[in-house]
Tab-separated table of C-alpha atoms in Angstrom:
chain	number	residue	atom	x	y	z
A	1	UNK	CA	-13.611	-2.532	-5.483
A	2	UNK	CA	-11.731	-5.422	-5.432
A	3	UNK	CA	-9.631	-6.885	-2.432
A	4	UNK	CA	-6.648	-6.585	-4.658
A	5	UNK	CA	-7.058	-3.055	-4.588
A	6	UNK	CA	-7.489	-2.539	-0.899
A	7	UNK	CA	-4.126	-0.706	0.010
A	8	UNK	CA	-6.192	2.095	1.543
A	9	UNK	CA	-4.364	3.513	4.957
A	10	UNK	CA	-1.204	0.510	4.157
A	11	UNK	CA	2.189	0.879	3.993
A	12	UNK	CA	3.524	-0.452	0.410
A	13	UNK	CA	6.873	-1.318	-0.611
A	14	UNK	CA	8.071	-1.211	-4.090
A	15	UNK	CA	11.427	-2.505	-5.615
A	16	UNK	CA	12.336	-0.286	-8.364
A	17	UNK	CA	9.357	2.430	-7.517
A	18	UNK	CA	11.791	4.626	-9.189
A	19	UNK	CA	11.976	3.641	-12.640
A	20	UNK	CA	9.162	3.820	-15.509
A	21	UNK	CA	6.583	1.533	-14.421
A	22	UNK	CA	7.239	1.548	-11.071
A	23	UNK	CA	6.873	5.180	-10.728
A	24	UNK	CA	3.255	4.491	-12.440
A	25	UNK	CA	2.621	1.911	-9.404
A	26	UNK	CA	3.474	4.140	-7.153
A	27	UNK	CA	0.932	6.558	-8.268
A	28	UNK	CA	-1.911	3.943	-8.836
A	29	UNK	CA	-1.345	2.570	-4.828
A	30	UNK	CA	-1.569	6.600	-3.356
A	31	UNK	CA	-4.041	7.275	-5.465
A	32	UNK	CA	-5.945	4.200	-4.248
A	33	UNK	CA	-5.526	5.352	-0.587
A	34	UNK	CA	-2.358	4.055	0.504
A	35	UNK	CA	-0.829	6.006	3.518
A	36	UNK	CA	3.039	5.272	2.545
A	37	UNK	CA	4.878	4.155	0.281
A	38	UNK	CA	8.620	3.332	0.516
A	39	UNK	CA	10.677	2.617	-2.920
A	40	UNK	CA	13.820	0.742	-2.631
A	41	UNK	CA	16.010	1.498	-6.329
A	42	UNK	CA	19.464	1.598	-7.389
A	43	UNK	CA	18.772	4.961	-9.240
A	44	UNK	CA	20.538	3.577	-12.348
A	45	UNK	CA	17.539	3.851	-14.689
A	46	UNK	CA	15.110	6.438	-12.386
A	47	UNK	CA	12.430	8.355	-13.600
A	48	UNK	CA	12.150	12.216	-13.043
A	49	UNK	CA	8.826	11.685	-12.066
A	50	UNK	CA	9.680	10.132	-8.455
A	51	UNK	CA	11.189	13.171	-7.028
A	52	UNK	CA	7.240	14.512	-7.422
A	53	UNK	CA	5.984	12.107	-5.112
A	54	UNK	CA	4.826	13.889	-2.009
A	55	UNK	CA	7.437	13.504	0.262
A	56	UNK	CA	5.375	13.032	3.154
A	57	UNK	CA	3.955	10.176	2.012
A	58	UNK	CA	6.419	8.115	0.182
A	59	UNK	CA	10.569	7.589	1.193
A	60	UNK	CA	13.035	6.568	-1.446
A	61	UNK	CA	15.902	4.496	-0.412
A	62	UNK	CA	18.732	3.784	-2.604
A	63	UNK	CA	20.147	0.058	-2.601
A	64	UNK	CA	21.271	-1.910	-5.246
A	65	UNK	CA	19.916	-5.308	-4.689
A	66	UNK	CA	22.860	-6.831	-7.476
């Protein structure tokens, strides 16, 4: 696997893990081992799909960075 891929037992941050694509990023970095993840998103446009995220794992805090 490549070393762009080597989140395994990291903490990520993403800006706008909420939304579409960066709900999909979320899944793709705990899938590939990461041991948090915290999303920083205004909410405006969020995706459903983030309030599945296991909550142990991943922290949503709301901020709008405008």
């Amino acid at each position: 696997m490549s070393d762009a891929f080597a989140v395994k037992g990291k903490h990520a941050l993403v800006t706008g893990g909420a939304g579409f694509i960066g709900s999909h990023l979320v899944d793709g970095l705990l899938a590939h081992g990461a041991a948090r993840v915290t999303i920083v998103d205004s909410m405006k446009y969020a995706n459903r799909a983030f309030e599945e995220k296991p909550r142990d794992r991943v922290t949503v805090l709301r901020h709008d960075l405008g």
